[in-house]
PDB file of C-alpha atoms in Angstrom:
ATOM      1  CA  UNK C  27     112.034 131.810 101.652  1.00 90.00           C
ATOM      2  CA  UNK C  28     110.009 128.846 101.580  1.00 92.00           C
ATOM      3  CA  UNK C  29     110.620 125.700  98.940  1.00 95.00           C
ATOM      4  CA  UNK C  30     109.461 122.801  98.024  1.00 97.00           C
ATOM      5  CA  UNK C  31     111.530 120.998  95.147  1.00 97.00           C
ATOM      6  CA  UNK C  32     109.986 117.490  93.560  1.00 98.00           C
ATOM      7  CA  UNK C  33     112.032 114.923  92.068  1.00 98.00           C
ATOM      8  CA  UNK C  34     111.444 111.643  90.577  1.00 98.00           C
ATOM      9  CA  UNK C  35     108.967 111.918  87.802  1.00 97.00           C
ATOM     10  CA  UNK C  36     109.352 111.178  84.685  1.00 98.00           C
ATOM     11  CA  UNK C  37     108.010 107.982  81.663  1.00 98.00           C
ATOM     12  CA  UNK C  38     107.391 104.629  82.897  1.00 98.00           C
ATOM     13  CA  UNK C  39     105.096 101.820  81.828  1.00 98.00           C
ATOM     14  CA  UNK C  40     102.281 100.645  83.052  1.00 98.00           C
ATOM     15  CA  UNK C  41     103.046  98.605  85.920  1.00 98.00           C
ATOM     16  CA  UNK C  42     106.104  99.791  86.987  1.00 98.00           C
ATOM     17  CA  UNK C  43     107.147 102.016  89.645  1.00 98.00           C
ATOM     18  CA  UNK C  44     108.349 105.289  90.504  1.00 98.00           C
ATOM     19  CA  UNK C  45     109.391 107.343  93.691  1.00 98.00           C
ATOM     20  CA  UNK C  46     108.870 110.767  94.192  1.00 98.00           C
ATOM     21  CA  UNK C  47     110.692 113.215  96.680  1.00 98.00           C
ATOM     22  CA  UNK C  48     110.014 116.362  97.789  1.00 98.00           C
ATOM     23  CA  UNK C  49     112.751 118.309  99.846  1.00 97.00           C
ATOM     24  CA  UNK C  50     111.687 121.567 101.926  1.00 96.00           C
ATOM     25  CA  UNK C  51     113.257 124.258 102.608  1.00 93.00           C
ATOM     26  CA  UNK C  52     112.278 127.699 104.736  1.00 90.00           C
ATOM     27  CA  UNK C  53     109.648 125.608 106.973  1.00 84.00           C
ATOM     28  CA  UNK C  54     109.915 124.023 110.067  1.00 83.00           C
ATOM     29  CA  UNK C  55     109.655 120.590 108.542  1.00 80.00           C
ATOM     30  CA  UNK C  56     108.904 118.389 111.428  1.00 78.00           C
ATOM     31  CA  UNK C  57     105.767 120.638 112.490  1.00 82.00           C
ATOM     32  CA  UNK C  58     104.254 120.429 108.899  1.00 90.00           C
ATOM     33  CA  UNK C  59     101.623 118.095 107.658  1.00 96.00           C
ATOM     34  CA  UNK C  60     102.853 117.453 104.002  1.00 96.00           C
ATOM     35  CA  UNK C  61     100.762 116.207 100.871  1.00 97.00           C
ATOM     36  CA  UNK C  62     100.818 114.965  97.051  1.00 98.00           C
ATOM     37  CA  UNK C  63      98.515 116.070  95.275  1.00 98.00           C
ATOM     38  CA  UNK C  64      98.355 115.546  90.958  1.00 98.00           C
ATOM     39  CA  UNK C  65      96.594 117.273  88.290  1.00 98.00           C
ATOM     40  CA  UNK C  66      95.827 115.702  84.835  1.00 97.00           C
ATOM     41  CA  UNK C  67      95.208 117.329  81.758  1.00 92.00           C
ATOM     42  CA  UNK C  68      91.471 118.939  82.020  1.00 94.00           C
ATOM     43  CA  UNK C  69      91.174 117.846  85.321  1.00 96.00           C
ATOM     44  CA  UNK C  70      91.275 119.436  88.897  1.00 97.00           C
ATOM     45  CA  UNK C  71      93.698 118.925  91.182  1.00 97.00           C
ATOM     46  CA  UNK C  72      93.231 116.277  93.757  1.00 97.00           C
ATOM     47  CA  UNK C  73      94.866 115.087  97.363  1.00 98.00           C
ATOM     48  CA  UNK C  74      96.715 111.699  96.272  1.00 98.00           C
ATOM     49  CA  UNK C  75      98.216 110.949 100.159  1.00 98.00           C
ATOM     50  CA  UNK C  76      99.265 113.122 102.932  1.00 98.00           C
ATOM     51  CA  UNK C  77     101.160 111.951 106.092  1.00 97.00           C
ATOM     52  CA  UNK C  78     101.586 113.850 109.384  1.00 95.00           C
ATOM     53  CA  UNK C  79     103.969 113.158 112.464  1.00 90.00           C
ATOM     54  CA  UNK C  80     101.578 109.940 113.107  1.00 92.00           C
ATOM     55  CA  UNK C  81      98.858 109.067 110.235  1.00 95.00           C
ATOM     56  CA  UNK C  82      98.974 108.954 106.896  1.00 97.00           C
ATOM     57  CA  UNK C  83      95.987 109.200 103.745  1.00 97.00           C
ATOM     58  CA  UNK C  84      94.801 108.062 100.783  1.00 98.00           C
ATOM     59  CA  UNK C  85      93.088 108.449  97.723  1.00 98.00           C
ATOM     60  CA  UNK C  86      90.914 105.704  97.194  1.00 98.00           C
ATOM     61  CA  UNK C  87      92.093 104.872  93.474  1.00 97.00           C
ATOM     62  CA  UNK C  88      95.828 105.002  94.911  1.00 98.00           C
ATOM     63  CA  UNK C  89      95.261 102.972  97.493  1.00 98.00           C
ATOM     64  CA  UNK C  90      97.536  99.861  98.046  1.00 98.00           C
ATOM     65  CA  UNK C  91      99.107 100.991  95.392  1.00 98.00           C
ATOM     66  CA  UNK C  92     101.226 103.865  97.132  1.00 98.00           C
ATOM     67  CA  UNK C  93     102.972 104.777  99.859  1.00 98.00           C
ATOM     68  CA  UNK C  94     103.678 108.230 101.342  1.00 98.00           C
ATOM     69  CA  UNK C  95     106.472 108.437 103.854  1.00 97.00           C
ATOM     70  CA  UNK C  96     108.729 111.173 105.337  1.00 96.00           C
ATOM     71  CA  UNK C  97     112.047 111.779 106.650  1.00 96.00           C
ATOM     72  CA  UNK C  98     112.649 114.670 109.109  1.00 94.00           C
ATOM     73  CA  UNK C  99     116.402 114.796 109.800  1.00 94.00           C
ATOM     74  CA  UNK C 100     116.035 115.046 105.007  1.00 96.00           C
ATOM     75  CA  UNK C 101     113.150 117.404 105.207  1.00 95.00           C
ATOM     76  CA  UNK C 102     111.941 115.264 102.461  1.00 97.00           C
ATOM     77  CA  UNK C 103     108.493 113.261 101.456  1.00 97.00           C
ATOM     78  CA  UNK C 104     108.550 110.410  99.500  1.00 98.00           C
ATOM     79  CA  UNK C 105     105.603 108.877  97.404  1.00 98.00           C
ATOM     80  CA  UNK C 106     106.366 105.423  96.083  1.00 98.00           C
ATOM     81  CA  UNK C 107     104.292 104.373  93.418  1.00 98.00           C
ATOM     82  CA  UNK C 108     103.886 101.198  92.696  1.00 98.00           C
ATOM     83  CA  UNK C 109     101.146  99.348  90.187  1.00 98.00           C
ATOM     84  CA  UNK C 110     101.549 102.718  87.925  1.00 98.00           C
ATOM     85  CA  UNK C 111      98.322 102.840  85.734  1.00 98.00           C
ATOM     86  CA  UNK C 112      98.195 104.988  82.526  1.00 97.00           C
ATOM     87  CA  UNK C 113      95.338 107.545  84.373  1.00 97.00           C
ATOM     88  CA  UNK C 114      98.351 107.916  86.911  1.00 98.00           C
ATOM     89  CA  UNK C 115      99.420 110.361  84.944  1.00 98.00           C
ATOM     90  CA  UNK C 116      99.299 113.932  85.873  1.00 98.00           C
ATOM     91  CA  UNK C 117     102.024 116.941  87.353  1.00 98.00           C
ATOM     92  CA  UNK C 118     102.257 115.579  90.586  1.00 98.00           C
ATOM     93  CA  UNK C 119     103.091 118.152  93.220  1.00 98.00           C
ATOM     94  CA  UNK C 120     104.080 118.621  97.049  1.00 97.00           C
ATOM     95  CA  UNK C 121     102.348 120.666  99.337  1.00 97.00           C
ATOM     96  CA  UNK C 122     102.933 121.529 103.009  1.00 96.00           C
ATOM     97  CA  UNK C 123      99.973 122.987 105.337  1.00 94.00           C
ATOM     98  CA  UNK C 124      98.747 122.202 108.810  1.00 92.00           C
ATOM     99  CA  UNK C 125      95.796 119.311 108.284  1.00 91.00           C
ATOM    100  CA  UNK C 126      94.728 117.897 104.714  1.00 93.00           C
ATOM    101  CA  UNK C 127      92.433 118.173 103.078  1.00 91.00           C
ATOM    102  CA  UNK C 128      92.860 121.402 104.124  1.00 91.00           C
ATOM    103  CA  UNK C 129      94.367 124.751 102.817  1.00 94.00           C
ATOM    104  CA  UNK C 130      97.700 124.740 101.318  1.00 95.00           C
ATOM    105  CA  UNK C 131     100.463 126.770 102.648  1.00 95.00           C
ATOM    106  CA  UNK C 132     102.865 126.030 100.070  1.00 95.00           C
ATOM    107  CA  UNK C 133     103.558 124.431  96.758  1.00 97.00           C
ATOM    108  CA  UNK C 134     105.996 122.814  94.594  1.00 97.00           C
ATOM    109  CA  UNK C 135     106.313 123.719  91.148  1.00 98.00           C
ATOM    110  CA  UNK C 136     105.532 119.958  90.025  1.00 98.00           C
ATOM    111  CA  UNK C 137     106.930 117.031  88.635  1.00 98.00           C
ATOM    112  CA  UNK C 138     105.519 114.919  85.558  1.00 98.00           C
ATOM    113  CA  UNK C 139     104.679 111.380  85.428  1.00 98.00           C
ATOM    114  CA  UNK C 140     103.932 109.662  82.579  1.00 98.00           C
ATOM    115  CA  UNK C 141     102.911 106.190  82.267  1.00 98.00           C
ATOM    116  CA  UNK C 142     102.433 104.605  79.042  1.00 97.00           C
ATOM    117  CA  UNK C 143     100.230 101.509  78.326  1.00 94.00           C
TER     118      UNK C 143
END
């Protein structure tokens, strides 16, 4: 059985920082490309970084402002965000597939971030 179980979230002001995790389980880890992707109230979900075995993506309006990484020997994704803005806010969830954008394999069940102004 397959999960994916965020971490992390949770109130912060604008400007400060938070870090994500995402820990997999039931999936060869290594061989996955893994994503974050949030959703805000009324709004569609969108790709906020992915990282593969050798390249990582952005959104443009996260750009510079975080940083996706991955352990293998964890089975765990990271996103640090940094420079939190008040539209940051959203259910942010993890998502393992072969190529994003792309389809989705699997999901997490979400975490929320809120950031206050």
């Amino acid at each position: 059985q397959v999960q994916l179980v965020e971490s992390g979230g949770g109130l912060v002001q604008a400007g400060g920082s938070l870090r994500l995790s995402c820990v997999a389980s039931g999936i060869i880890f290594s061989f996955n490309a893994m994503g974050w992707y949030r959703q805000a109230p009324g709004k569609e979900r969108e790709l906020v970084a992915s990282i593969t075995s050798i390249s990582t993506t952005y959104a443009a309006s996260v750009k510079g402002r975080f940083t996706i990484s991955r352990d293998n020997a964890k089975n765990t994704v990271y996103l640090q965000m940094n420079s939190l803005k008040p539209e940051d806010t959203a259910v942010y969830y993890c998502a393992a597939g072969t190529v994003f954008p792309g389809p989705v394999d699997y999901w997490g069940k979400g975490t929320l971030v809120t950031v206050s102004s």
